[in-house]
Amino acid sequence: MNGSGYEAPRTVEETVTLLQQANGAARVLAGGTDLLAQMKMGMTSPALLIDVKKIPELASIEQTADGGFRIGAAVCGAALAEHAALVAAWPGIVEAARLIGSEQIQGRASLGGNLCNGSPAADSVPALIAAGATCTIAGPGGTRSVAVEDVITAPGKTCLATGELVVDFRLPPRPDGSDARAAKAGDAYLRMIPRSEMDIAIVGAGVSLTLDEAGVCTAARVGLGAVAATPLRVDAAAAALIGTTLDDAALAAAGEAASAAARPIDDKRGTIAYRKQVAGVLTRRAAKIALARAGGNG
Amino acid sequence: MARVILTGSLRDLAQTKDTGPIEIDAADVRELLRKLEDRLPGIAKRVEDGLSIAIDGDIVADPLLEPIGADSEIHFLPSIQGGS
Amino acid sequence: MATAEVDQQKKFKWIGTRPVRPDGLDKVRGRANYGADHALPGMIWGKVLRSPHAHARIVSIDTSKAEAMEGVHAVITAADLPEILSEESKIGEGPTNFRDLSHNVIAREKALYHGHAVAAVAATTSAIAQQALEAIQVEYEVLPHVLEGDDAQAPDAPILHDDLFTKGVEPRPTRPSNVASRTEMGRGDAEAGLAKADHVITRSFRTKAVHQGYIEPHAVVATLGEDGRATVWASSQGHFMIRAYCAKLLGMDQSQIKVIPAEIGGGFGGKTTVYLEPLAIALSGKAGRPVKMVMSREEVFRATGPASATRIELRMGCTKDGKLTGAHARLEYEAGAFPGSPVGAAVMTLFAPYDIDGCLAEGYDIVVNKCKVAAYRAPGAPMAAYAVETVVDELAEKCGIDPIEFRLQNASREGTQSAFGPKFKRIGNIETLEAAKAHPHYSAPLGPNQGRGVASGFWFNGGMQSSATVQVADDGTICVVSGNPDIGGSRASLAMMAAEEFGIDVKLVDPQIADTSVVGFSDLTGGSRVTFATGMAVVDACRDVIRQLRERAASIWGIEVDAVKWSDGAARATNGDAGLEPLSLRDIALKAARTGGPISGRASLTARGVGMAFAVHICDVEVDPETGKVDVVRYTTVQDAGRAIHPSYVEGQMQGGAAQGIGWALNEEYIYDADGKMENPGFLDYRMPVASDLPMIDTVIVEVPNPTHPYGVRGVGEVPIVPPIPAVVNAVHAATGVRITELPLSPPRVLAAMDARRN
Ligand SMILES: Cc1cc2nc3c(=O)[nH]c(=O)nc-3n(C[C@H](O)[C@H](O)[C@H](O)COP(=O)(O)OP(=O)(O)OC[C@H]3O[C@@H](n4cnc5c(N)ncnc54)[C@H](O)[C@@H]3O)c2cc1C
């Protein structure tokens, strides 16, 4: 892994310029927990590393005027967990990010890196998809906003063009539950790994729900990881929940829809049959947790 | 007379399935092996190829000079390699 | 810790206490020097080129481009090592076949597994060495390969070795085979015993290759000078082994090689042979510089020895009231590319805990195109115990008898004719079963989706050769020197036994591990033998010193040596000679120069009277009915240690063995693709348990002292890995109703079994 240059720009514009000049030979470095490991294994040897952790927009979390959140792409998992308002509004996203690696990894690993590494098993991605998150992508032609589920295009591949980087993630506003009679929301993420930590998801499922004052689900989104070449948004599973109180029949239907949507492969980490089956189980279980977080009677 | 009991893969040397103990008068293992070779040709080679000898339940790795009691029980075992 | 039986006769000062280990501080502060920590001036880096094929004839190797590269100092192939002919393949007493070992270290005519070494280079940096490897041109003629023991026995299977004829079958085969040998062991008439049974269970089991999981990859630094003398720094389970093996493989005299042991970061049997060491010496000789070689984790997985994959067919029967009457087992163990699986030990251990009228075990050693297996804690026994202990559980269930009660009814004990031949001497089988039965864990309530399993285990333990010297410094402190790398806390135990012998504070004893030129020969650190056998040598050497101390005291006092006894750290006149104040070790040491010179003692011995070991484990699991994930929620190990010299390190062995066995049961396996390439050569996808996967593992040390050891020691390091697999599998059965006969119990396999039962 020798021979790489290193730059630590302070602005997005500088970063875009550096990326453009390098013409594909540079890589963005956030926490480095994927990139440095890949360099060490000889899988890649970029000529230039551009460290984005010193760019204010990428290193901060803010609550936006509309009541949503803006999370810098390079913010590490530990910092997400320290942001009380974020944890209260989006516990599922934070718990997904917190599953990444160990205490040491948590001090580095970012949402931007987790997404841009392009793994179908990236833990935070199904939770971000369920949340309806979009990301802001900056490049030579300015900035654009892309839904998280549209970023990863194939294992290890993203929609980012040369010269582009992810600046931040935008989360929509949440009903905050301060009024007991108004709508409430909750999200959750679960993954299946054979061990208890330090492992790669065989299946991951993120669910986000909104309930009206009667406890009926008015909006839902479901994201699945590790069951296809890219993380999936599963509208059929969400549809099975919307309009219900998440009774057993609705949960079972959502689980079946998730299993049906899964298009996994057989590999050293799991079989097709197992992944499809467990995608349903985790979707159901994550929905129940999201329901409880939304104050519903699960 | 010491009693030599053949088990396992050594039984084929005796050319019969059901061997009772072989009684042999020997003061030590060296003498025992010499006398046993007359009755079971090939046994000395098998022992050399890596068999341990158990005398009255004690597995002894360097047995040549080991004395044998008048009513000792002798077994031959494959030698075992340890792990940890 | 609970103590079930202790010898009340003697009160010990140090034995059974828990002083801080002498190597502890250096290890926790990162100062300890492991294999890869050594460096020498002018040192260069060696790397190995490995076969990309599972089975291929090596047509040619062109090293010229690599040799011409700047910074490359040496390139070697098998042609640089002496060819060992089959008739001289064995030396000494051990079972090692040196022709095979030589071919495993570097392939000669054929590469026999993916990852098999075919050439090695040494260069000024490891990056240059890597580039040089890529410049070596090897022409292979790819041959059909065989990866599974079953397939290897098929009539049309590719044959690995043209000169391998199955040993142990009559008449002698005339065609070469992948079945290297057949062994059998048993007593009585197995079929007649089975015919008498009311219940007979027949099952077939499969296990995959698993890795010992030592943290430290293999590492070595070697120099070979123009004078033909070599010095080797290496981490291993036996530096005398490295010396002997390298001498044989390189055609050197043992006196030309000095091996200096490094601290070892785990071995568990995996470091009982050589891989890099002979290559490093040969490269150094060619380069004229010290050469360092360190394996990557991936190389450790691809090219060093795991434990065998196995297939076991077992029939066992008992009467209605639970008396085992007969048993028959057929065990097939994969050896990897060269003969030598531990199937012999498996055949001997599997029925050992039981008194069965008629039993027979047949073992087959099978070669396949995978890396050659190595020892792993109680080699061969855990897989065999998986079969026997789960079938015993099933028989107990059939009879409606509690599984521990069933084992007690059938347990071998002192005087029982063992299934491997001799009668058992004093053993703790009954005592460990009783202690397990009485343990609160065994009767604790279980939650939903939980189940409890128990299993027994047996291991012989080893004796073998050990040496020690004991030196007295003139301030009365003691240095204990032995030749066994300390893997499990043996320095602490040896120092404690010496302190006990002398009657002095253990802090005054400095235990050291010396290189091959300093201390007498010692066999490997393996077979759970060091505290037992090297401990005996240390005790003998201490007694040699004490005899001399009494002589010195007698001469100082001018009395007969018989009138001097040694107790509590001092020589004492026994006749009550008036005015003769006791002379402490320090008093005598101070006068050593004027009473005959330095005082030291030594002992070299072949230890006998090994105390065999039994263990019983209790395991509670919780199984997720929808995902098949198995969590171990409570675990208790009960083991007869003979006597625990340092209980913390005995407990550490028990816990470590249980942790490894649980990993073996639940998730660990070597996964190969169809071409024979291992797909999971790293700890991400080779899933050993992490700390949070395991509950606190409780330990109960039972002490049935071994009558032939001065302190009653039995080996403790290996038997704790024997019961975990069946304990976990029996617990999963209790929780789910399914009996799973193939490892590992990964979530997909468990879920599929539960689904099959539900439908
Ligand atoms: C021990 C260990 C355990 C792990 N466990 C998990 C786990 O449980 N779950 C999981 O999902 N992952 C896991 N990972 C993988 C990794 O930690 C995560 O994917 C992490 O989120 C990556 O973030 P990072 O900031 O370190 O990314 P980096 O390594 O810095 O970057 C990853 C990739 O994304 C690109 N990139 C980074 N930021 C941007 C940006 N803003 N714009 C454009 N491209 C960008 C980089 O160029 C690189 O290609 C683990 C890794 C390790 C080493």
PDB file of N, CA, C and O in Angstrom, chain C residues 190-240:
ATOM      1  N   ALA C 190     -18.066 -57.333  19.024  1.00  0.00           N
ATOM      2  CA  ALA C 190     -18.971 -56.196  18.856  1.00  0.00           C
ATOM      3  C   ALA C 190     -20.331 -56.643  18.321  1.00  0.00           C
ATOM      4  O   ALA C 190     -21.379 -56.195  18.803  1.00  0.00           O
ATOM      5  N   GLU C 191     -20.327 -57.532  17.335  1.00  0.00           N
ATOM      6  CA  GLU C 191     -21.599 -57.935  16.722  1.00  0.00           C
ATOM      7  C   GLU C 191     -22.460 -58.710  17.716  1.00  0.00           C
ATOM      8  O   GLU C 191     -23.678 -58.507  17.797  1.00  0.00           O
ATOM      9  N   ALA C 192     -21.813 -59.585  18.483  1.00  0.00           N
ATOM     10  CA  ALA C 192     -22.572 -60.328  19.492  1.00  0.00           C
ATOM     11  C   ALA C 192     -23.157 -59.365  20.517  1.00  0.00           C
ATOM     12  O   ALA C 192     -24.306 -59.514  20.964  1.00  0.00           O
ATOM     13  N   GLY C 193     -22.374 -58.365  20.886  1.00  0.00           N
ATOM     14  CA  GLY C 193     -22.854 -57.359  21.839  1.00  0.00           C
ATOM     15  C   GLY C 193     -24.046 -56.604  21.287  1.00  0.00           C
ATOM     16  O   GLY C 193     -25.044 -56.383  21.982  1.00  0.00           O
ATOM     17  N   LEU C 194     -23.962 -56.211  20.022  1.00  0.00           N
ATOM     18  CA  LEU C 194     -25.071 -55.487  19.401  1.00  0.00           C
ATOM     19  C   LEU C 194     -26.307 -56.374  19.298  1.00  0.00           C
ATOM     20  O   LEU C 194     -27.439 -55.904  19.457  1.00  0.00           O
ATOM     21  N   ALA C 195     -26.088 -57.668  19.068  1.00  0.00           N
ATOM     22  CA  ALA C 195     -27.216 -58.594  18.943  1.00  0.00           C
ATOM     23  C   ALA C 195     -27.970 -58.725  20.267  1.00  0.00           C
ATOM     24  O   ALA C 195     -29.172 -58.972  20.291  1.00  0.00           O
ATOM     25  N   LYS C 196     -27.270 -58.541  21.363  1.00  0.00           N
ATOM     26  CA  LYS C 196     -27.908 -58.654  22.682  1.00  0.00           C
ATOM     27  C   LYS C 196     -28.728 -57.413  23.050  1.00  0.00           C
ATOM     28  O   LYS C 196     -29.477 -57.427  24.014  1.00  0.00           O
ATOM     29  N   ALA C 197     -28.526 -56.324  22.286  1.00  0.00           N
ATOM     30  CA  ALA C 197     -29.126 -55.039  22.680  1.00  0.00           C
ATOM     31  C   ALA C 197     -30.622 -54.997  22.407  1.00  0.00           C
ATOM     32  O   ALA C 197     -31.108 -55.589  21.459  1.00  0.00           O
ATOM     33  N   ASP C 198     -31.344 -54.271  23.264  1.00  0.00           N
ATOM     34  CA  ASP C 198     -32.759 -53.999  22.993  1.00  0.00           C
ATOM     35  C   ASP C 198     -32.914 -52.776  22.096  1.00  0.00           C
ATOM     36  O   ASP C 198     -33.838 -52.677  21.313  1.00  0.00           O
ATOM     37  N   HIS C 199     -32.021 -51.825  22.281  1.00  0.00           N
ATOM     38  CA  HIS C 199     -32.046 -50.624  21.427  1.00  0.00           C
ATOM     39  C   HIS C 199     -30.716 -50.533  20.706  1.00  0.00           C
ATOM     40  O   HIS C 199     -29.666 -50.628  21.344  1.00  0.00           O
ATOM     41  N   VAL C 200     -30.778 -50.352  19.392  1.00  0.00           N
ATOM     42  CA  VAL C 200     -29.548 -50.094  18.635  1.00  0.00           C
ATOM     43  C   VAL C 200     -29.754 -48.810  17.845  1.00  0.00           C
ATOM     44  O   VAL C 200     -30.773 -48.650  17.182  1.00  0.00           O
ATOM     45  N   ILE C 201     -28.808 -47.909  17.959  1.00  0.00           N
ATOM     46  CA  ILE C 201     -28.864 -46.673  17.174  1.00  0.00           C
ATOM     47  C   ILE C 201     -27.768 -46.734  16.117  1.00  0.00           C
ATOM     48  O   ILE C 201     -26.620 -47.065  16.432  1.00  0.00           O
ATOM     49  N   THR C 202     -28.130 -46.415  14.895  1.00  0.00           N
ATOM     50  CA  THR C 202     -27.147 -46.372  13.801  1.00  0.00           C
ATOM     51  C   THR C 202     -27.162 -44.962  13.226  1.00  0.00           C
ATOM     52  O   THR C 202     -28.226 -44.458  12.863  1.00  0.00           O
ATOM     53  N   ARG C 203     -25.998 -44.324  13.194  1.00  0.00           N
ATOM     54  CA  ARG C 203     -25.944 -42.954  12.677  1.00  0.00           C
ATOM     55  C   ARG C 203     -24.659 -42.744  11.890  1.00  0.00           C
ATOM     56  O   ARG C 203     -23.654 -43.385  12.150  1.00  0.00           O
ATOM     57  N   SER C 204     -24.719 -41.808  10.986  1.00  0.00           N
ATOM     58  CA  SER C 204     -23.540 -41.445  10.207  1.00  0.00           C
ATOM     59  C   SER C 204     -23.256 -39.955  10.409  1.00  0.00           C
ATOM     60  O   SER C 204     -24.168 -39.134  10.337  1.00  0.00           O
ATOM     61  N   PHE C 205     -22.022 -39.625  10.705  1.00  0.00           N
ATOM     62  CA  PHE C 205     -21.655 -38.251  11.063  1.00  0.00           C
ATOM     63  C   PHE C 205     -20.617 -37.693  10.089  1.00  0.00           C
ATOM     64  O   PHE C 205     -19.771 -38.436   9.600  1.00  0.00           O
ATOM     65  N   ARG C 206     -20.684 -36.390   9.892  1.00  0.00           N
ATOM     66  CA  ARG C 206     -19.670 -35.725   9.072  1.00  0.00           C
ATOM     67  C   ARG C 206     -19.191 -34.462   9.773  1.00  0.00           C
ATOM     68  O   ARG C 206     -19.999 -33.706  10.319  1.00  0.00           O
ATOM     69  N   THR C 207     -17.895 -34.262   9.712  1.00  0.00           N
ATOM     70  CA  THR C 207     -17.341 -33.003  10.232  1.00  0.00           C
ATOM     71  C   THR C 207     -16.384 -32.426   9.195  1.00  0.00           C
ATOM     72  O   THR C 207     -15.801 -33.165   8.410  1.00  0.00           O
ATOM     73  N   LYS C 208     -16.224 -31.115   9.224  1.00  0.00           N
ATOM     74  CA  LYS C 208     -15.350 -30.433   8.269  1.00  0.00           C
ATOM     75  C   LYS C 208     -13.984 -30.156   8.908  1.00  0.00           C
ATOM     76  O   LYS C 208     -13.843 -30.177  10.119  1.00  0.00           O
ATOM     77  N   ALA C 209     -13.028 -29.847   8.052  1.00  0.00           N
ATOM     78  CA  ALA C 209     -11.725 -29.430   8.568  1.00  0.00           C
ATOM     79  C   ALA C 209     -11.897 -28.134   9.360  1.00  0.00           C
ATOM     80  O   ALA C 209     -12.680 -27.268   8.975  1.00  0.00           O
ATOM     81  N   VAL C 210     -11.195 -28.038  10.473  1.00  0.00           N
ATOM     82  CA  VAL C 210     -11.220 -26.808  11.279  1.00  0.00           C
ATOM     83  C   VAL C 210      -9.803 -26.405  11.666  1.00  0.00           C
ATOM     84  O   VAL C 210      -8.893 -27.236  11.710  1.00  0.00           O
ATOM     85  N   HIS C 211      -9.671 -25.123  11.964  1.00  0.00           N
ATOM     86  CA  HIS C 211      -8.355 -24.532  12.241  1.00  0.00           C
ATOM     87  C   HIS C 211      -8.178 -24.326  13.746  1.00  0.00           C
ATOM     88  O   HIS C 211      -9.144 -24.023  14.438  1.00  0.00           O
ATOM     89  N   GLN C 212      -6.941 -24.471  14.201  1.00  0.00           N
ATOM     90  CA  GLN C 212      -6.648 -24.275  15.618  1.00  0.00           C
ATOM     91  C   GLN C 212      -6.918 -22.835  16.054  1.00  0.00           C
ATOM     92  O   GLN C 212      -7.217 -22.581  17.218  1.00  0.00           O
ATOM     93  N   GLY C 213      -6.751 -21.896  15.147  1.00  0.00           N
ATOM     94  CA  GLY C 213      -7.090 -20.508  15.456  1.00  0.00           C
ATOM     95  C   GLY C 213      -6.079 -19.790  16.323  1.00  0.00           C
ATOM     96  O   GLY C 213      -6.409 -18.813  16.993  1.00  0.00           O
ATOM     97  N   TYR C 214      -4.824 -20.244  16.290  1.00  0.00           N
ATOM     98  CA  TYR C 214      -3.799 -19.487  17.020  1.00  0.00           C
ATOM     99  C   TYR C 214      -3.687 -18.096  16.406  1.00  0.00           C
ATOM    100  O   TYR C 214      -3.837 -17.895  15.207  1.00  0.00           O
ATOM    101  N   ILE C 215      -3.424 -17.101  17.281  1.00  0.00           N
ATOM    102  CA  ILE C 215      -3.403 -15.717  16.805  1.00  0.00           C
ATOM    103  C   ILE C 215      -2.147 -15.443  15.985  1.00  0.00           C
ATOM    104  O   ILE C 215      -2.174 -14.730  14.997  1.00  0.00           O
ATOM    105  N   GLU C 216      -1.032 -16.048  16.402  1.00  0.00           N
ATOM    106  CA  GLU C 216       0.240 -15.692  15.771  1.00  0.00           C
ATOM    107  C   GLU C 216       0.508 -16.556  14.538  1.00  0.00           C
ATOM    108  O   GLU C 216       0.639 -17.772  14.653  1.00  0.00           O
ATOM    109  N   PRO C 217       0.637 -15.934  13.370  1.00  0.00           N
ATOM    110  CA  PRO C 217       1.012 -16.718  12.190  1.00  0.00           C
ATOM    111  C   PRO C 217       2.457 -17.248  12.331  1.00  0.00           C
ATOM    112  O   PRO C 217       3.250 -16.698  13.090  1.00  0.00           O
ATOM    113  N   HIS C 218       2.759 -18.284  11.574  1.00  0.00           N
ATOM    114  CA  HIS C 218       4.097 -18.867  11.629  1.00  0.00           C
ATOM    115  C   HIS C 218       5.138 -17.827  11.204  1.00  0.00           C
ATOM    116  O   HIS C 218       4.913 -17.088  10.253  1.00  0.00           O
ATOM    117  N   ALA C 219       6.262 -17.781  11.926  1.00  0.00           N
ATOM    118  CA  ALA C 219       7.279 -16.772  11.636  1.00  0.00           C
ATOM    119  C   ALA C 219       8.652 -17.304  12.018  1.00  0.00           C
ATOM    120  O   ALA C 219       8.780 -18.063  12.982  1.00  0.00           O
ATOM    121  N   VAL C 220       9.654 -16.908  11.258  1.00  0.00           N
ATOM    122  CA  VAL C 220      11.007 -17.395  11.507  1.00  0.00           C
ATOM    123  C   VAL C 220      12.036 -16.388  11.001  1.00  0.00           C
ATOM    124  O   VAL C 220      11.788 -15.666  10.042  1.00  0.00           O
ATOM    125  N   VAL C 221      13.163 -16.330  11.696  1.00  0.00           N
ATOM    126  CA  VAL C 221      14.361 -15.675  11.159  1.00  0.00           C
ATOM    127  C   VAL C 221      15.449 -16.724  11.208  1.00  0.00           C
ATOM    128  O   VAL C 221      15.613 -17.416  12.215  1.00  0.00           O
ATOM    129  N   ALA C 222      16.200 -16.872  10.099  1.00  0.00           N
ATOM    130  CA  ALA C 222      17.260 -17.881  10.079  1.00  0.00           C
ATOM    131  C   ALA C 222      18.518 -17.325   9.449  1.00  0.00           C
ATOM    132  O   ALA C 222      18.451 -16.496   8.539  1.00  0.00           O
ATOM    133  N   THR C 223      19.643 -17.794   9.951  1.00  0.00           N
ATOM    134  CA  THR C 223      20.928 -17.498   9.307  1.00  0.00           C
ATOM    135  C   THR C 223      21.636 -18.811   9.049  1.00  0.00           C
ATOM    136  O   THR C 223      21.549 -19.740   9.852  1.00  0.00           O
ATOM    137  N   LEU C 224      22.302 -18.883   7.919  1.00  0.00           N
ATOM    138  CA  LEU C 224      23.166 -20.040   7.637  1.00  0.00           C
ATOM    139  C   LEU C 224      24.469 -19.479   7.090  1.00  0.00           C
ATOM    140  O   LEU C 224      24.476 -18.815   6.051  1.00  0.00           O
ATOM    141  N   GLY C 225      25.544 -19.689   7.835  1.00  0.00           N
ATOM    142  CA  GLY C 225      26.828 -19.096   7.457  1.00  0.00           C
ATOM    143  C   GLY C 225      27.630 -19.994   6.529  1.00  0.00           C
ATOM    144  O   GLY C 225      27.272 -21.143   6.265  1.00  0.00           O
ATOM    145  N   GLU C 226      28.775 -19.440   6.057  1.00  0.00           N
ATOM    146  CA  GLU C 226      29.669 -20.208   5.181  1.00  0.00           C
ATOM    147  C   GLU C 226      30.223 -21.422   5.891  1.00  0.00           C
ATOM    148  O   GLU C 226      30.617 -22.403   5.270  1.00  0.00           O
ATOM    149  N   ASP C 227      30.260 -21.355   7.222  1.00  0.00           N
ATOM    150  CA  ASP C 227      30.766 -22.484   7.995  1.00  0.00           C
ATOM    151  C   ASP C 227      29.727 -23.589   8.142  1.00  0.00           C
ATOM    152  O   ASP C 227      29.966 -24.587   8.827  1.00  0.00           O
ATOM    153  N   GLY C 228      28.583 -23.405   7.529  1.00  0.00           N
ATOM    154  CA  GLY C 228      27.573 -24.462   7.570  1.00  0.00           C
ATOM    155  C   GLY C 228      26.783 -24.491   8.870  1.00  0.00           C
ATOM    156  O   GLY C 228      26.055 -25.444   9.132  1.00  0.00           O
ATOM    157  N   ARG C 229      26.919 -23.450   9.678  1.00  0.00           N
ATOM    158  CA  ARG C 229      26.192 -23.432  10.948  1.00  0.00           C
ATOM    159  C   ARG C 229      24.984 -22.508  10.843  1.00  0.00           C
ATOM    160  O   ARG C 229      25.080 -21.408  10.317  1.00  0.00           O
ATOM    161  N   ALA C 230      23.885 -22.985  11.363  1.00  0.00           N
ATOM    162  CA  ALA C 230      22.636 -22.222  11.263  1.00  0.00           C
ATOM    163  C   ALA C 230      22.132 -21.832  12.641  1.00  0.00           C
ATOM    164  O   ALA C 230      22.303 -22.574  13.612  1.00  0.00           O
ATOM    165  N   THR C 231      21.534 -20.651  12.698  1.00  0.00           N
ATOM    166  CA  THR C 231      20.808 -20.246  13.901  1.00  0.00           C
ATOM    167  C   THR C 231      19.397 -19.873  13.463  1.00  0.00           C
ATOM    168  O   THR C 231      19.229 -19.182  12.456  1.00  0.00           O
ATOM    169  N   VAL C 232      18.429 -20.350  14.228  1.00  0.00           N
ATOM    170  CA  VAL C 232      17.029 -20.147  13.850  1.00  0.00           C
ATOM    171  C   VAL C 232      16.287 -19.549  15.039  1.00  0.00           C
ATOM    172  O   VAL C 232      16.378 -20.074  16.145  1.00  0.00           O
ATOM    173  N   TRP C 233      15.576 -18.457  14.815  1.00  0.00           N
ATOM    174  CA  TRP C 233      14.684 -17.901  15.829  1.00  0.00           C
ATOM    175  C   TRP C 233      13.262 -18.194  15.352  1.00  0.00           C
ATOM    176  O   TRP C 233      12.899 -17.778  14.247  1.00  0.00           O
ATOM    177  N   ALA C 234      12.507 -18.877  16.136  1.00  0.00           N
ATOM    178  CA  ALA C 234      11.172 -19.235  15.642  1.00  0.00           C
ATOM    179  C   ALA C 234      10.220 -19.465  16.789  1.00  0.00           C
ATOM    180  O   ALA C 234      10.614 -19.824  17.894  1.00  0.00           O
ATOM    181  N   SER C 235       8.950 -19.252  16.470  1.00  0.00           N
ATOM    182  CA  SER C 235       7.892 -19.558  17.410  1.00  0.00           C
ATOM    183  C   SER C 235       7.343 -20.929  17.033  1.00  0.00           C
ATOM    184  O   SER C 235       6.951 -21.148  15.891  1.00  0.00           O
ATOM    185  N   SER C 236       7.368 -21.856  17.984  1.00  0.00           N
ATOM    186  CA  SER C 236       6.897 -23.206  17.679  1.00  0.00           C
ATOM    187  C   SER C 236       6.535 -23.892  18.982  1.00  0.00           C
ATOM    188  O   SER C 236       6.757 -23.352  20.055  1.00  0.00           O
ATOM    189  N   GLN C 237       6.030 -25.110  18.854  1.00  0.00           N
ATOM    190  CA  GLN C 237       5.752 -25.897  20.054  1.00  0.00           C
ATOM    191  C   GLN C 237       6.944 -26.756  20.457  1.00  0.00           C
ATOM    192  O   GLN C 237       6.838 -27.540  21.387  1.00  0.00           O
ATOM    193  N   GLY C 238       8.074 -26.601  19.753  1.00  0.00           N
ATOM    194  CA  GLY C 238       9.240 -27.373  20.160  1.00  0.00           C
ATOM    195  C   GLY C 238      10.446 -27.004  19.328  1.00  0.00           C
ATOM    196  O   GLY C 238      10.503 -27.325  18.150  1.00  0.00           O
ATOM    197  N   HIS C 239      11.401 -26.312  19.934  1.00  0.00           N
ATOM    198  CA  HIS C 239      12.580 -25.928  19.154  1.00  0.00           C
ATOM    199  C   HIS C 239      13.483 -27.118  18.890  1.00  0.00           C
ATOM    200  O   HIS C 239      14.206 -27.131  17.908  1.00  0.00           O
ATOM    201  N   PHE C 240      13.426 -28.144  19.756  1.00  0.00           N
ATOM    202  CA  PHE C 240      14.211 -29.348  19.442  1.00  0.00           C
ATOM    203  C   PHE C 240      13.621 -30.052  18.218  1.00  0.00           C
ATOM    204  O   PHE C 240      14.340 -30.642  17.418  1.00  0.00           O
TER     205      PHE C 240
END
